[in-house]
PDB file of C-alpha atoms and ligand atoms in Angstrom:
ATOM      1  CA  MET A  60       9.539 136.879 -26.025  1.00  0.00           C
ATOM      2  CA  THR A  61      11.747 137.884 -23.087  1.00  0.00           C
ATOM      3  CA  VAL A  62      10.639 139.906 -20.064  1.00  0.00           C
ATOM      4  CA  HIS A  63      12.642 142.770 -21.512  1.00  0.00           C
ATOM      5  CA  GLU A  64      10.757 142.625 -24.811  1.00  0.00           C
ATOM      6  CA  LEU A  65       7.463 142.444 -22.921  1.00  0.00           C
ATOM      7  CA  LYS A  66       8.458 145.530 -20.952  1.00  0.00           C
ATOM      8  CA  GLU A  67       9.032 147.437 -24.202  1.00  0.00           C
ATOM      9  CA  LEU A  68       5.812 146.113 -25.732  1.00  0.00           C
ATOM     10  CA  LEU A  69       3.775 147.301 -22.751  1.00  0.00           C
ATOM     11  CA  ASN A  70       5.621 150.570 -22.377  1.00  0.00           C
ATOM     12  CA  ALA A  71       6.282 149.397 -18.828  1.00  0.00           C
ATOM     13  CA  ARG A  72       8.788 150.172 -16.071  1.00  0.00           C
ATOM     14  CA  ASN A  73      10.681 147.446 -14.211  1.00  0.00           C
ATOM     15  CA  LEU A  74      10.052 148.161 -10.502  1.00  0.00           C
ATOM     16  CA  THR A  75      12.602 145.479  -9.559  1.00  0.00           C
ATOM     17  CA  GLU A  76      15.569 147.193 -11.135  1.00  0.00           C
ATOM     18  CA  THR A  77      18.220 144.818  -9.834  1.00  0.00           C
ATOM     19  CA  LEU A  78      16.704 141.809 -11.590  1.00  0.00           C
ATOM     20  CA  PRO A  79      17.659 140.597 -15.069  1.00  0.00           C
ATOM     21  CA  GLU A  80      15.006 140.769 -17.791  1.00  0.00           C
ATOM     22  CA  ASP A  81      16.158 137.824 -19.835  1.00  0.00           C
ATOM     23  CA  ALA A  82      13.606 135.211 -18.698  1.00  0.00           C
ATOM     24  CA  GLU A  83      11.387 133.833 -21.444  1.00  0.00           C
ATOM     25  CA  VAL A  84       7.664 134.685 -21.236  1.00  0.00           C
ATOM     26  CA  THR A  85       5.830 131.557 -22.378  1.00  0.00           C
ATOM     27  CA  CYS A  86       2.200 132.279 -21.463  1.00  0.00           C
ATOM     28  CA  GLY A  87      -0.076 134.954 -20.018  1.00  0.00           C
ATOM     29  CA  TYR A  88      -2.922 135.295 -17.526  1.00  0.00           C
ATOM     30  CA  SER A  89      -5.008 138.025 -15.917  1.00  0.00           C
ATOM     31  CA  CYS A  90      -6.883 137.667 -12.612  1.00  0.00           C
ATOM     32  CA  ASP A  91      -7.033 139.263  -9.164  1.00  0.00           C
ATOM     33  CA  LEU A  92      -8.359 136.271  -7.226  1.00  0.00           C
ATOM     34  CA  LEU A  93      -5.324 134.448  -5.906  1.00  0.00           C
ATOM     35  CA  SER A  94      -6.796 130.951  -5.765  1.00  0.00           C
ATOM     36  CA  TRP A  95      -7.749 131.209  -9.420  1.00  0.00           C
ATOM     37  CA  VAL A  96      -4.249 132.283 -10.258  1.00  0.00           C
ATOM     38  CA  MET A  97      -2.865 129.485  -8.101  1.00  0.00           C
ATOM     39  CA  SER A  98      -4.809 126.898 -10.070  1.00  0.00           C
ATOM     40  CA  HIS A  99      -3.871 128.341 -13.479  1.00  0.00           C
ATOM     41  CA  GLY A 100      -0.347 129.576 -12.778  1.00  0.00           C
ATOM     42  CA  GLU A 101       2.389 128.095 -14.969  1.00  0.00           C
ATOM     43  CA  SER A 102       6.104 128.498 -15.216  1.00  0.00           C
ATOM     44  CA  GLY A 103       7.131 131.300 -17.561  1.00  0.00           C
ATOM     45  CA  MET A 104       3.799 133.075 -17.121  1.00  0.00           C
ATOM     46  CA  ALA A 105       3.333 136.849 -17.287  1.00  0.00           C
ATOM     47  CA  TRP A 106       0.507 137.600 -14.814  1.00  0.00           C
ATOM     48  CA  ALA A 107      -1.447 140.849 -14.942  1.00  0.00           C
ATOM     49  CA  THR A 108      -3.026 141.879 -11.617  1.00  0.00           C
ATOM     50  CA  VAL A 109      -3.923 144.981  -9.606  1.00  0.00           C
ATOM     51  CA  GLN A 110      -3.105 143.182  -6.339  1.00  0.00           C
ATOM     52  CA  THR A 111       0.133 144.498  -4.860  1.00  0.00           C
ATOM     53  CA  HIS A 112       0.620 142.794  -1.488  1.00  0.00           C
ATOM     54  CA  MET A 113       3.165 140.191  -0.336  1.00  0.00           C
ATOM     55  CA  ASN A 114       1.081 137.243  -1.480  1.00  0.00           C
ATOM     56  CA  VAL A 115       1.353 138.290  -5.108  1.00  0.00           C
ATOM     57  CA  VAL A 116       5.055 137.529  -4.860  1.00  0.00           C
ATOM     58  CA  ALA A 117       4.360 134.255  -3.038  1.00  0.00           C
ATOM     59  CA  VAL A 118       1.978 133.088  -5.778  1.00  0.00           C
ATOM     60  CA  ALA A 119       4.369 134.120  -8.558  1.00  0.00           C
ATOM     61  CA  VAL A 120       7.263 132.270  -6.889  1.00  0.00           C
ATOM     62  CA  LEU A 121       5.282 129.110  -6.266  1.00  0.00           C
ATOM     63  CA  ALA A 122       4.220 128.984  -9.912  1.00  0.00           C
ATOM     64  CA  ASP A 123       7.735 129.852 -11.217  1.00  0.00           C
ATOM     65  CA  MET A 124       6.302 132.785 -13.169  1.00  0.00           C
ATOM     66  CA  ALA A 125       8.426 134.960 -15.427  1.00  0.00           C
ATOM     67  CA  CYS A 126       6.958 138.251 -14.199  1.00  0.00           C
ATOM     68  CA  VAL A 127       4.004 140.144 -12.727  1.00  0.00           C
ATOM     69  CA  VAL A 128       2.518 143.054 -14.696  1.00  0.00           C
ATOM     70  CA  LEU A 129       0.729 145.821 -12.789  1.00  0.00           C
ATOM     71  CA  PRO A 130      -1.704 147.733 -15.039  1.00  0.00           C
ATOM     72  CA  GLU A 131      -2.557 151.458 -15.060  1.00  0.00           C
ATOM     73  CA  ASP A 132       0.705 152.539 -13.450  1.00  0.00           C
ATOM     74  CA  VAL A 133      -0.157 150.791 -10.201  1.00  0.00           C
ATOM     75  CA  GLU A 134       2.728 151.030  -7.715  1.00  0.00           C
ATOM     76  CA  MET A 135       3.968 148.453  -5.225  1.00  0.00           C
ATOM     77  CA  GLU A 136       5.271 149.076  -1.722  1.00  0.00           C
ATOM     78  CA  LYS A 137       9.002 148.983  -1.045  1.00  0.00           C
ATOM     79  CA  GLU A 138       8.880 145.928   1.221  1.00  0.00           C
ATOM     80  CA  VAL A 139       6.972 143.941  -1.371  1.00  0.00           C
ATOM     81  CA  LEU A 140       9.418 144.958  -4.111  1.00  0.00           C
ATOM     82  CA  GLN A 141      12.278 143.958  -1.838  1.00  0.00           C
ATOM     83  CA  LYS A 142      10.727 140.528  -1.416  1.00  0.00           C
ATOM     84  CA  ALA A 143      10.210 140.252  -5.189  1.00  0.00           C
ATOM     85  CA  GLU A 144      13.885 141.080  -5.741  1.00  0.00           C
ATOM     86  CA  ASN A 145      14.966 138.526  -3.125  1.00  0.00           C
ATOM     87  CA  GLU A 146      12.835 135.871  -4.789  1.00  0.00           C
ATOM     88  CA  GLY A 147      13.789 136.847  -8.335  1.00  0.00           C
ATOM     89  CA  ILE A 148      10.318 137.841  -9.549  1.00  0.00           C
ATOM     90  CA  VAL A 149      10.322 140.801 -11.957  1.00  0.00           C
ATOM     91  CA  ILE A 150       7.515 143.324 -11.346  1.00  0.00           C
ATOM     92  CA  LEU A 151       6.553 145.493 -14.316  1.00  0.00           C
ATOM     93  CA  SER A 152       4.211 148.478 -14.122  1.00  0.00           C
ATOM     94  CA  SER A 153       2.475 149.554 -17.330  1.00  0.00           C
ATOM     95  CA  PRO A 154       0.265 152.555 -18.097  1.00  0.00           C
ATOM     96  CA  LEU A 155      -2.053 150.231 -20.061  1.00  0.00           C
ATOM     97  CA  THR A 156      -5.197 148.591 -18.626  1.00  0.00           C
ATOM     98  CA  SER A 157      -5.296 144.825 -17.980  1.00  0.00           C
ATOM     99  CA  TYR A 158      -7.475 144.508 -21.070  1.00  0.00           C
ATOM    100  CA  GLU A 159      -4.914 146.273 -23.240  1.00  0.00           C
ATOM    101  CA  ILE A 160      -2.028 144.341 -21.703  1.00  0.00           C
ATOM    102  CA  CYS A 161      -3.685 141.009 -22.493  1.00  0.00           C
ATOM    103  CA  GLY A 162      -4.634 142.218 -25.965  1.00  0.00           C
ATOM    104  CA  LYS A 163      -1.054 143.159 -26.767  1.00  0.00           C
ATOM    105  CA  MET A 164       0.328 139.891 -25.431  1.00  0.00           C
ATOM    106  CA  TYR A 165      -2.244 137.898 -27.357  1.00  0.00           C
ATOM    107  CA  GLU A 166      -1.498 139.820 -30.535  1.00  0.00           C
ATOM    108  CA  ARG A 167       2.136 138.781 -30.170  1.00  0.00           C
ATOM    109  CA  GLN A 168       1.064 135.141 -29.932  1.00  0.00           C
ATOM    110  CA  ILE A 169       1.730 134.619 -26.237  1.00  0.00           C
ATOM    111  CA  PRO A 170      -0.666 131.743 -25.436  1.00  0.00           C
ATOM    112  CA  ALA A 171      -2.830 131.150 -22.356  1.00  0.00           C
ATOM    113  CA  HIS A 172      -1.058 127.862 -21.671  1.00  0.00           C
ATOM    114  CA  THR A 173       2.278 126.388 -22.591  1.00  0.00           C
TER     115      THR A 173
ATOM    116  CA  MET B 269      15.771 109.536  -2.949  1.00  0.00           C
ATOM    117  CA  ASN B 270      16.074 108.416   0.644  1.00  0.00           C
ATOM    118  CA  GLY B 271      16.439 111.516   2.819  1.00  0.00           C
ATOM    119  CA  LEU B 272      13.540 111.901   5.240  1.00  0.00           C
ATOM    120  CA  ILE B 273      12.295 115.369   6.045  1.00  0.00           C
ATOM    121  CA  HIS B 274      10.059 116.547   8.845  1.00  0.00           C
ATOM    122  CA  SER B 275       9.234 120.271   9.114  1.00  0.00           C
ATOM    123  CA  GLU B 276       6.604 122.132  11.114  1.00  0.00           C
ATOM    124  CA  TYR B 277       5.252 125.571  10.284  1.00  0.00           C
ATOM    125  CA  PRO B 278       3.024 127.234  12.902  1.00  0.00           C
ATOM    126  CA  ARG B 279       0.657 129.826  11.363  1.00  0.00           C
ATOM    127  CA  GLU B 280      -1.231 132.592  13.141  1.00  0.00           C
ATOM    128  CA  THR B 281      -4.599 134.167  12.357  1.00  0.00           C
ATOM    129  CA  ALA B 282      -4.548 137.084   9.871  1.00  0.00           C
ATOM    130  CA  ASP B 283      -0.740 137.141   9.605  1.00  0.00           C
ATOM    131  CA  TYR B 284      -0.862 137.990   5.900  1.00  0.00           C
ATOM    132  CA  THR B 285       2.683 139.330   5.777  1.00  0.00           C
ATOM    133  CA  HIS B 286       4.259 135.944   6.383  1.00  0.00           C
ATOM    134  CA  ALA B 287       1.570 133.913   4.668  1.00  0.00           C
ATOM    135  CA  GLY B 288       3.049 131.923   1.820  1.00  0.00           C
ATOM    136  CA  GLU B 289       6.461 131.527   3.433  1.00  0.00           C
ATOM    137  CA  ALA B 290       5.811 127.980   4.625  1.00  0.00           C
ATOM    138  CA  SER B 291       4.844 126.951   1.093  1.00  0.00           C
ATOM    139  CA  ALA B 292       7.918 128.651  -0.329  1.00  0.00           C
ATOM    140  CA  ASP B 293      10.129 126.794   2.151  1.00  0.00           C
ATOM    141  CA  ILE B 294       8.426 123.482   1.388  1.00  0.00           C
ATOM    142  CA  LYS B 295       9.027 124.020  -2.310  1.00  0.00           C
ATOM    143  CA  ARG B 296      12.681 124.873  -1.646  1.00  0.00           C
ATOM    144  CA  GLN B 297      13.161 121.666   0.340  1.00  0.00           C
ATOM    145  CA  LEU B 298      11.548 119.545  -2.373  1.00  0.00           C
ATOM    146  CA  ARG B 299      13.687 121.163  -5.046  1.00  0.00           C
ATOM    147  CA  GLN B 300      16.818 120.329  -3.046  1.00  0.00           C
ATOM    148  CA  LEU B 301      15.699 116.708  -2.931  1.00  0.00           C
ATOM    149  CA  GLY B 302      15.345 116.700  -6.703  1.00  0.00           C
ATOM    150  CA  VAL B 303      11.585 116.074  -6.696  1.00  0.00           C
ATOM    151  CA  SER B 304      10.037 116.299 -10.190  1.00  0.00           C
ATOM    152  CA  ALA B 305       8.633 119.630 -11.386  1.00  0.00           C
ATOM    153  CA  ASN B 306       5.139 118.166 -11.648  1.00  0.00           C
ATOM    154  CA  VAL B 307       5.011 116.933  -8.045  1.00  0.00           C
ATOM    155  CA  MET B 308       6.688 120.103  -6.800  1.00  0.00           C
ATOM    156  CA  ARG B 309       4.066 122.214  -8.519  1.00  0.00           C
ATOM    157  CA  ARG B 310       1.152 120.226  -7.134  1.00  0.00           C
ATOM    158  CA  VAL B 311       2.570 120.266  -3.604  1.00  0.00           C
ATOM    159  CA  ALA B 312       3.183 124.022  -3.927  1.00  0.00           C
ATOM    160  CA  VAL B 313      -0.431 124.744  -4.926  1.00  0.00           C
ATOM    161  CA  ALA B 314      -1.853 122.548  -2.171  1.00  0.00           C
ATOM    162  CA  SER B 315       0.484 123.791   0.557  1.00  0.00           C
ATOM    163  CA  TYR B 316      -0.200 127.399  -0.389  1.00  0.00           C
ATOM    164  CA  GLU B 317      -3.960 126.928  -0.230  1.00  0.00           C
ATOM    165  CA  VAL B 318      -3.892 125.056   3.053  1.00  0.00           C
ATOM    166  CA  GLU B 319      -1.433 127.537   4.574  1.00  0.00           C
ATOM    167  CA  LEU B 320      -3.569 130.517   3.571  1.00  0.00           C
ATOM    168  CA  ASN B 321      -6.674 128.860   4.969  1.00  0.00           C
ATOM    169  CA  LEU B 322      -4.911 128.583   8.336  1.00  0.00           C
ATOM    170  CA  VAL B 323      -4.181 132.309   8.203  1.00  0.00           C
ATOM    171  CA  ILE B 324      -7.572 133.410   6.878  1.00  0.00           C
ATOM    172  CA  HIS B 325     -10.047 131.052   8.503  1.00  0.00           C
ATOM    173  CA  SER B 326      -8.477 129.361  11.524  1.00  0.00           C
ATOM    174  CA  GLU B 327      -7.665 130.446  15.050  1.00  0.00           C
ATOM    175  CA  GLY B 328      -4.106 129.338  14.468  1.00  0.00           C
ATOM    176  CA  GLY B 329      -2.588 125.991  13.643  1.00  0.00           C
ATOM    177  CA  VAL B 330       0.359 124.068  12.287  1.00  0.00           C
ATOM    178  CA  LEU B 331       1.261 122.873   8.814  1.00  0.00           C
ATOM    179  CA  THR B 332       3.524 119.819   8.774  1.00  0.00           C
ATOM    180  CA  LEU B 333       5.621 118.453   5.923  1.00  0.00           C
ATOM    181  CA  ASP B 334       6.894 114.884   5.861  1.00  0.00           C
ATOM    182  CA  VAL B 335       8.866 113.427   3.004  1.00  0.00           C
ATOM    183  CA  PHE B 336       9.205 109.652   2.734  1.00  0.00           C
ATOM    184  CA  PRO B 337      11.124 107.781   0.028  1.00  0.00           C
ATOM    185  CA  ASP B 338       7.966 107.246  -2.008  1.00  0.00           C
ATOM    186  CA  ARG B 339       5.686 110.146  -1.033  1.00  0.00           C
ATOM    187  CA  VAL B 340       5.191 113.620   0.371  1.00  0.00           C
ATOM    188  CA  VAL B 341       2.656 114.130   3.162  1.00  0.00           C
ATOM    189  CA  LEU B 342       1.192 117.495   4.178  1.00  0.00           C
ATOM    190  CA  VAL B 343      -0.922 117.809   7.320  1.00  0.00           C
ATOM    191  CA  SER B 344      -2.684 120.950   8.498  1.00  0.00           C
ATOM    192  CA  LYS B 345      -4.136 120.959  11.991  1.00  0.00           C
ATOM    193  CA  ASP B 346      -5.767 123.956  13.627  1.00  0.00           C
ATOM    194  CA  ARG B 347      -7.356 124.992  16.916  1.00  0.00           C
ATOM    195  CA  GLY B 348     -10.753 125.975  15.511  1.00  0.00           C
ATOM    196  CA  PRO B 349     -13.322 127.220  14.753  1.00  0.00           C
ATOM    197  CA  GLY B 350     -14.046 124.079  12.684  1.00  0.00           C
ATOM    198  CA  ILE B 351     -16.220 123.805   9.570  1.00  0.00           C
ATOM    199  CA  PRO B 352     -19.957 123.216  10.143  1.00  0.00           C
ATOM    200  CA  ASP B 353     -20.636 121.740   6.679  1.00  0.00           C
ATOM    201  CA  VAL B 354     -17.535 120.219   5.088  1.00  0.00           C
ATOM    202  CA  GLU B 355     -19.362 119.115   1.947  1.00  0.00           C
ATOM    203  CA  MET B 356     -20.484 122.671   1.321  1.00  0.00           C
ATOM    204  CA  ALA B 357     -16.991 124.038   2.052  1.00  0.00           C
ATOM    205  CA  MET B 358     -15.536 121.684  -0.573  1.00  0.00           C
ATOM    206  CA  ARG B 359     -17.670 123.218  -3.342  1.00  0.00           C
ATOM    207  CA  GLU B 360     -16.043 125.623  -5.784  1.00  0.00           C
ATOM    208  CA  GLY B 361     -17.162 129.160  -5.066  1.00  0.00           C
ATOM    209  CA  TYR B 362     -18.201 128.629  -1.439  1.00  0.00           C
ATOM    210  CA  SER B 363     -16.410 131.046   0.881  1.00  0.00           C
ATOM    211  CA  THR B 364     -16.918 132.707   4.237  1.00  0.00           C
ATOM    212  CA  ALA B 365     -13.815 134.920   3.865  1.00  0.00           C
ATOM    213  CA  ASN B 366     -14.196 138.344   5.484  1.00  0.00           C
ATOM    214  CA  GLU B 367     -13.904 141.738   3.796  1.00  0.00           C
ATOM    215  CA  GLU B 368     -10.223 142.127   4.662  1.00  0.00           C
ATOM    216  CA  ALA B 369      -9.347 138.805   3.063  1.00  0.00           C
ATOM    217  CA  ARG B 370     -11.513 139.462   0.004  1.00  0.00           C
ATOM    218  CA  ALA B 371      -9.896 142.828  -0.584  1.00  0.00           C
ATOM    219  CA  LEU B 372      -6.566 140.990  -0.823  1.00  0.00           C
ATOM    220  CA  GLY B 373      -7.891 138.647  -3.493  1.00  0.00           C
ATOM    221  CA  PHE B 374      -8.772 135.690  -1.264  1.00  0.00           C
ATOM    222  CA  GLY B 375     -12.237 134.202  -0.966  1.00  0.00           C
ATOM    223  CA  ALA B 376     -12.794 132.734  -4.421  1.00  0.00           C
ATOM    224  CA  GLY B 377     -13.793 129.488  -2.733  1.00  0.00           C
ATOM    225  CA  MET B 378     -11.223 127.597  -4.785  1.00  0.00           C
ATOM    226  CA  GLY B 379      -8.698 126.589  -2.125  1.00  0.00           C
ATOM    227  CA  LEU B 380     -10.108 123.268  -0.942  1.00  0.00           C
ATOM    228  CA  PRO B 381     -11.039 122.156  -4.512  1.00  0.00           C
ATOM    229  CA  ASN B 382      -7.511 123.097  -5.635  1.00  0.00           C
ATOM    230  CA  MET B 383      -6.029 120.947  -2.857  1.00  0.00           C
ATOM    231  CA  LYS B 384      -8.211 117.957  -3.711  1.00  0.00           C
ATOM    232  CA  ARG B 385      -7.426 118.246  -7.419  1.00  0.00           C
ATOM    233  CA  ASN B 386      -3.666 118.440  -6.899  1.00  0.00           C
ATOM    234  CA  ALA B 387      -3.145 115.802  -4.204  1.00  0.00           C
ATOM    235  CA  ASP B 388      -3.047 112.055  -4.852  1.00  0.00           C
ATOM    236  CA  GLY B 389      -4.816 111.545  -1.535  1.00  0.00           C
ATOM    237  CA  PHE B 390      -6.971 114.054   0.347  1.00  0.00           C
ATOM    238  CA  GLU B 391      -8.792 113.733   3.680  1.00  0.00           C
ATOM    239  CA  ILE B 392     -10.530 116.407   5.694  1.00  0.00           C
ATOM    240  CA  THR B 393     -12.077 116.082   9.133  1.00  0.00           C
ATOM    241  CA  SER B 394     -13.553 118.959  11.059  1.00  0.00           C
ATOM    242  CA  GLN B 395     -15.423 119.513  14.269  1.00  0.00           C
ATOM    243  CA  VAL B 396     -16.999 122.804  15.246  1.00  0.00           C
ATOM    244  CA  GLY B 397     -15.428 124.145  18.423  1.00  0.00           C
ATOM    245  CA  VAL B 398     -12.449 121.805  18.095  1.00  0.00           C
ATOM    246  CA  GLY B 399     -10.710 122.319  14.753  1.00  0.00           C
ATOM    247  CA  THR B 400      -9.978 121.118  11.258  1.00  0.00           C
ATOM    248  CA  GLU B 401      -7.434 118.571  10.088  1.00  0.00           C
ATOM    249  CA  ILE B 402      -6.464 118.120   6.451  1.00  0.00           C
ATOM    250  CA  ARG B 403      -4.152 115.341   5.283  1.00  0.00           C
ATOM    251  CA  MET B 404      -2.745 115.281   1.776  1.00  0.00           C
ATOM    252  CA  MET B 405      -0.461 112.782   0.089  1.00  0.00           C
ATOM    253  CA  PHE B 406       1.582 113.071  -3.125  1.00  0.00           C
ATOM    254  CA  MET B 407       3.250 110.053  -4.754  1.00  0.00           C
ATOM    255  CA  LEU B 408       6.832 110.635  -5.812  1.00  0.00           C
ATOM    256  CA  GLN B 409       6.935 108.187  -8.724  1.00  0.00           C
TER     257      GLN B 409
HETATM  258  N1  LIG C 735      -8.902 125.765   8.487  1.00  0.00           N
HETATM  259  C1  LIG C 735     -10.179 126.178   8.356  1.00  0.00           C
HETATM  260  N2  LIG C 735     -10.885 126.512   9.474  1.00  0.00           N
HETATM  261  C2  LIG C 735     -12.165 126.920   9.374  1.00  0.00           C
HETATM  262  N3  LIG C 735     -12.830 127.043   8.200  1.00  0.00           N
HETATM  263  C3  LIG C 735     -12.175 126.723   7.064  1.00  0.00           C
HETATM  264  C4  LIG C 735     -10.825 126.289   7.078  1.00  0.00           C
HETATM  265  N4  LIG C 735     -10.437 126.039   5.813  1.00  0.00           N
HETATM  266  C5  LIG C 735     -11.518 126.320   5.035  1.00  0.00           C
HETATM  267  N5  LIG C 735     -12.559 126.738   5.780  1.00  0.00           N
HETATM  268  C6  LIG C 735     -13.925 127.073   5.300  1.00  0.00           C
HETATM  269  O1  LIG C 735     -14.111 126.521   4.009  1.00  0.00           O
HETATM  270  C7  LIG C 735     -14.412 127.562   3.071  1.00  0.00           C
HETATM  271  C8  LIG C 735     -13.835 127.208   1.709  1.00  0.00           C
HETATM  272  O2  LIG C 735     -12.409 127.199   1.757  1.00  0.00           O
HETATM  273  P1  LIG C 735     -11.588 127.437   0.410  1.00  0.00           P
HETATM  274  O3  LIG C 735     -10.152 127.426   0.716  1.00  0.00           O
HETATM  275  O4  LIG C 735     -12.090 126.464  -0.602  1.00  0.00           O
HETATM  276  O5  LIG C 735     -12.059 128.877  -0.054  1.00  0.00           O
HETATM  277  P2  LIG C 735     -11.653 130.309   0.573  1.00  0.00           P
HETATM  278  O6  LIG C 735     -10.472 130.163   1.465  1.00  0.00           O
HETATM  279  O7  LIG C 735     -12.856 130.896   1.199  1.00  0.00           O
HETATM  280  O8  LIG C 735     -11.266 131.130  -0.720  1.00  0.00           O
HETATM  281  P3  LIG C 735      -9.911 130.948  -1.573  1.00  0.00           P
HETATM  282  O9  LIG C 735      -9.211 129.741  -1.048  1.00  0.00           O
HETATM  283  O10 LIG C 735     -10.369 130.769  -2.981  1.00  0.00           O
HETATM  284  O11 LIG C 735      -9.125 132.206  -1.365  1.00  0.00           O
HETATM  285  C9  LIG C 735     -13.842 128.812   3.697  1.00  0.00           C
HETATM  286  O12 LIG C 735     -14.433 129.999   3.210  1.00  0.00           O
HETATM  287  C10 LIG C 735     -14.151 128.567   5.178  1.00  0.00           C
HETATM  288  O13 LIG C 735     -15.494 128.829   5.447  1.00  0.00           O
HETATM  289 MG1  LIG C 736      -8.781 129.140   0.844  1.00  0.00          MG
END
């Protein structure tokens, strides 16, 4: 599934409008503790988190993730979005909860690991 | 691969805005050298964790990257406060991170274990009142 298809599936908005949505989502994860994410992060991952500060982008970049998904319509500050755009990390914001986001991804056979 | 690299990244206490930039730069340099995805990933995890520890726990310090033909070496050296019980600090789940850091999602107590797991060589020495030094090595083959 592409980032674009994930966006549709989660009824989400792309907060990083200038970025393409064609990257392939190969696995999913949900956690708000950055060291946990750091040790589980994989390339192509869609990561659901309520954290919205600069380090979210840093973690996503270091793990070569496909995108970050903010649940419950959480917003992200302009400077952080700017950094995400510079680094090429798509940030989606969905009205669904993290639980629902993971459920939907799992239903569509997106695994926990590649 | 024969280009040698030496880079230094000074980090200041609680500078969360720039935290992660040293690791991003290290990863960029390794990618340019054509280092394998596996090594790049492990160095990225370890450098991120050690960089963030400088920002969260130390009174300031320097992260150094050295690339040799056969290995990557990361060294973090700070000016204090030092770790009273290193064995305890190495355990998963042990953290003294403050409220500010925890609110940002740090403080899982996973950083040092992540470093040890990802590096091919890991050494930590610490002295209270002096500082902490962490040396990590990653084989390139
Ligand atoms: N450079 C340092 N200077 C002083 N104390 C340190 C330093 N690095 C680590 N520590 C101590 O070791 C503990 C464990 O570090 P570790 O990186 O494993 O976890 P953490 O930083 O608390 O949480 P996490 O890394 O999961 O966000 C820290 O809470 C801190 O007490
Ligand atoms: Mg840490």
